[in-house]
Short mmCIF file of N, CA and C and ligand atoms in Angstrom, two decimals:
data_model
loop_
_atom_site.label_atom_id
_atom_site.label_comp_id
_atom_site.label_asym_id
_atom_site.label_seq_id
_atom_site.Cartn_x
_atom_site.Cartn_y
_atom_site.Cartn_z
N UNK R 1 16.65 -7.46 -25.78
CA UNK R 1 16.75 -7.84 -24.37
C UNK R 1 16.80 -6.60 -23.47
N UNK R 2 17.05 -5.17 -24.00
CA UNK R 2 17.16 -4.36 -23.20
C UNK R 2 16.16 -3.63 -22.92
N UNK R 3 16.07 -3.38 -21.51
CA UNK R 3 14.77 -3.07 -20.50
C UNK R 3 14.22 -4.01 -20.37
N UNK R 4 14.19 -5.04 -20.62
CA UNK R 4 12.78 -6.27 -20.12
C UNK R 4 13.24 -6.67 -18.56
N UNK R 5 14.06 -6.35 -17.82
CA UNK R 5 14.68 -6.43 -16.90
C UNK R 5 13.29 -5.76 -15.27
N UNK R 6 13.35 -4.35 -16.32
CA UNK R 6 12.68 -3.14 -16.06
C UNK R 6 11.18 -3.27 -15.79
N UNK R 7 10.76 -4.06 -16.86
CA UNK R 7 9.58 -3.86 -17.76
C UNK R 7 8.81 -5.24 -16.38
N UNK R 8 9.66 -6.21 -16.36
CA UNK R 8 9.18 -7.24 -15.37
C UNK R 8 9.29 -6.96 -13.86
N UNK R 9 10.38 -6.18 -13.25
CA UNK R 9 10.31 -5.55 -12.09
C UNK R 9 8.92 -4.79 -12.00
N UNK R 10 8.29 -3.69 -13.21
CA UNK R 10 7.61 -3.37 -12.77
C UNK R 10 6.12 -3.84 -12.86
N UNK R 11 6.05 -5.06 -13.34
CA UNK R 11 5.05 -5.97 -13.32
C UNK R 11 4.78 -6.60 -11.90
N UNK R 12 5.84 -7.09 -11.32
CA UNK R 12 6.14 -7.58 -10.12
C UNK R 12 5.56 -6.58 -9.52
N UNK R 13 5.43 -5.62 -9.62
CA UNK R 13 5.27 -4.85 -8.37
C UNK R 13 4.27 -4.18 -8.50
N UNK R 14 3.76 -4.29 -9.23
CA UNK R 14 1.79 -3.91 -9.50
C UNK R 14 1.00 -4.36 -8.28
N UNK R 15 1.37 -6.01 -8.41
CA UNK R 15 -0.09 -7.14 -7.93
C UNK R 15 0.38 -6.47 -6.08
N UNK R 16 1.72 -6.76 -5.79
CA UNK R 16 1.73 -6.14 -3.98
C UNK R 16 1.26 -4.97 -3.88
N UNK R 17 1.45 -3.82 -5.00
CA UNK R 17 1.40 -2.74 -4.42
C UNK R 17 -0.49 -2.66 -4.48
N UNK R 18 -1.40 -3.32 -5.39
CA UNK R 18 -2.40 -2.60 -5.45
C UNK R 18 -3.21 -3.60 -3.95
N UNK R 19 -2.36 -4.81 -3.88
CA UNK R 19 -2.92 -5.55 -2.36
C UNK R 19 -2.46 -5.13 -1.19
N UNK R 20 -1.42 -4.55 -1.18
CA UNK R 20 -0.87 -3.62 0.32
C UNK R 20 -2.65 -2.47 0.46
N UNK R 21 -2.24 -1.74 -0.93
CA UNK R 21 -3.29 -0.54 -1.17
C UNK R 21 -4.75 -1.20 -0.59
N UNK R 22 -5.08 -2.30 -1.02
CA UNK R 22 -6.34 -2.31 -0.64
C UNK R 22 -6.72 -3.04 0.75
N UNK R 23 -5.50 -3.34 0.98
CA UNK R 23 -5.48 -3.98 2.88
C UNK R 23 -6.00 -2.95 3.29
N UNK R 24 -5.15 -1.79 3.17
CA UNK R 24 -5.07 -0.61 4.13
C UNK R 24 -6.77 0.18 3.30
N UNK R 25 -6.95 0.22 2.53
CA UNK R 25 -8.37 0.85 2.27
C UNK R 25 -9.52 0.16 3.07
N UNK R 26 -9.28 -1.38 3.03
CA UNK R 26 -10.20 -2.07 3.66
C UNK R 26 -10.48 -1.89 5.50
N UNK R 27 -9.58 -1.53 5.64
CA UNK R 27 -9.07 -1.45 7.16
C UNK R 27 -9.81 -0.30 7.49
N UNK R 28 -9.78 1.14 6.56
CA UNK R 28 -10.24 2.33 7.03
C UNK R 28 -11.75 2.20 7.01
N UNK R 29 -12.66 1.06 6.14
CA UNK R 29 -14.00 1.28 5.84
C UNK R 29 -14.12 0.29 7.75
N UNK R 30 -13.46 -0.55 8.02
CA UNK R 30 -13.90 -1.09 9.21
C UNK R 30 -13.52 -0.58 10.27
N UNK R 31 -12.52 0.60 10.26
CA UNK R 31 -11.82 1.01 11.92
C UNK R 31 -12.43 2.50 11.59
N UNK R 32 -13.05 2.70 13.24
CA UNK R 32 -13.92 3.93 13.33
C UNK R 32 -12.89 4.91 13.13
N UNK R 33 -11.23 4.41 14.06
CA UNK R 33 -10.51 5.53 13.59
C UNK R 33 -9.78 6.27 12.88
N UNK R 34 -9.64 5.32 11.49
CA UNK R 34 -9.28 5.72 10.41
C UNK R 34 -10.49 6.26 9.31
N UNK R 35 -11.82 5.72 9.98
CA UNK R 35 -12.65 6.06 8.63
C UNK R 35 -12.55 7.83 8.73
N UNK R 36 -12.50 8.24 7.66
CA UNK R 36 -13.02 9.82 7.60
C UNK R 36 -11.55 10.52 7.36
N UNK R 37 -10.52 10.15 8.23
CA UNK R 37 -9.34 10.70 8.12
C UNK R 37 -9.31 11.13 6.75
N UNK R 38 -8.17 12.35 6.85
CA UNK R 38 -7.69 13.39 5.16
C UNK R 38 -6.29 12.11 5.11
N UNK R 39 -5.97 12.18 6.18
CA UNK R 39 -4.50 11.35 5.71
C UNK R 39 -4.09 10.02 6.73
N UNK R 40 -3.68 9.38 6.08
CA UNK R 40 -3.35 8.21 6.87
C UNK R 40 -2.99 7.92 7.94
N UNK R 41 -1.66 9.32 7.80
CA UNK R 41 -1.11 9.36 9.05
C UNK R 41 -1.57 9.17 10.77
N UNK R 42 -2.79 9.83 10.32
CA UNK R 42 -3.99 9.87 11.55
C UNK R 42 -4.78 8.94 11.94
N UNK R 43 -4.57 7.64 11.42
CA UNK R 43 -5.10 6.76 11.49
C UNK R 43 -4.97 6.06 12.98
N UNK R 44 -5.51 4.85 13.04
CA UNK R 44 -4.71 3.95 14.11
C UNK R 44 -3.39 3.40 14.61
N UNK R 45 -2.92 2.92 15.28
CA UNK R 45 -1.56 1.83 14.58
C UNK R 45 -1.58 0.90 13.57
N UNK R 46 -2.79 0.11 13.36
CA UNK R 46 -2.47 -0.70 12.35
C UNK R 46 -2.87 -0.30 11.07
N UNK R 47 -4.07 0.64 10.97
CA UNK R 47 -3.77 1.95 9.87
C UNK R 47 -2.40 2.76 9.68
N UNK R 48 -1.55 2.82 10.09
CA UNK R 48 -0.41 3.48 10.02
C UNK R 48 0.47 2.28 9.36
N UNK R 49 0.51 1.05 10.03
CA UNK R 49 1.23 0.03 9.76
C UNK R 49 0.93 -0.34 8.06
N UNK R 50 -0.35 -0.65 8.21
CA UNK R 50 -0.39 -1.13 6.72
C UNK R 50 -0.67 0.08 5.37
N UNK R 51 -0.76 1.29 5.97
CA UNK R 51 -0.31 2.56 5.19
C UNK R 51 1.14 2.59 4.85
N UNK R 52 2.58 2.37 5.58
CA UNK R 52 3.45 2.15 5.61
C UNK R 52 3.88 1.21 4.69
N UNK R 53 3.38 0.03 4.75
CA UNK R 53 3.84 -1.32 4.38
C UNK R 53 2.90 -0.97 2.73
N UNK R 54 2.35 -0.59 2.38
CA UNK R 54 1.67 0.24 0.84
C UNK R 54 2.89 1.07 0.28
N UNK R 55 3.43 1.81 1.33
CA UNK R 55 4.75 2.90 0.80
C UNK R 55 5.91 1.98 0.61
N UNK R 56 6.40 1.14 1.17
CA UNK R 56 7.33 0.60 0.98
C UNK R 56 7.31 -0.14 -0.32
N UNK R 57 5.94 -0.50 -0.30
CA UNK R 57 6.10 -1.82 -1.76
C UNK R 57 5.89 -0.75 -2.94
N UNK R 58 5.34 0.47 -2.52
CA UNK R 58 5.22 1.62 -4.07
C UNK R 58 6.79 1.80 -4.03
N UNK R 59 7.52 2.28 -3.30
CA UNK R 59 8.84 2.34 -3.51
C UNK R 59 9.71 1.22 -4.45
N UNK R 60 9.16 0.19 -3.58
CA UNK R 60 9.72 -0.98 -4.62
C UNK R 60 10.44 -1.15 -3.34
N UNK R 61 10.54 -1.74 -1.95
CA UNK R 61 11.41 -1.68 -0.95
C UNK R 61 10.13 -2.92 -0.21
N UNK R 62 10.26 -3.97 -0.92
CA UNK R 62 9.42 -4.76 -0.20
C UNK R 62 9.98 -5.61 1.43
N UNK R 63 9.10 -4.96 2.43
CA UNK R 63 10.12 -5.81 4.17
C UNK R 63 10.44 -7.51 3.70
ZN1 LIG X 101 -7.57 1.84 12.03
#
């Protein structure tokens, strides 16, 4: 029984983190002002937002 605790938290947190990830990838191929950017940061607001909301769920700190 020990670690499966672990082992399923980090299952859980695959499927959000790689769909946060690809919100925000999808977002940069359609917003002129995120496409091209080195870093996210530089993005739009809602490039920033759903760059953010990607960090939180890699953390494991889902809003
Ligand atoms: Zn944008």
């Amino acid at each position: 029984m020990t670690g499966r605790t672990g082992e399923s938290r980090a299952r859980n947190t695959e499927l959000p983190m790689l769909r946060a990830y690809r919100l925000w990838f999808e977002h940069t191929k359609r917003c002129a002002d995120c496409k091209g950017r080195p870093k996210a940061q530089d993005g739009c607001e809602t490039g920033r937002e759903l760059w953010g909301a990607y960090r939180l769920v890699r953390i494991g700190r889902t809003p």
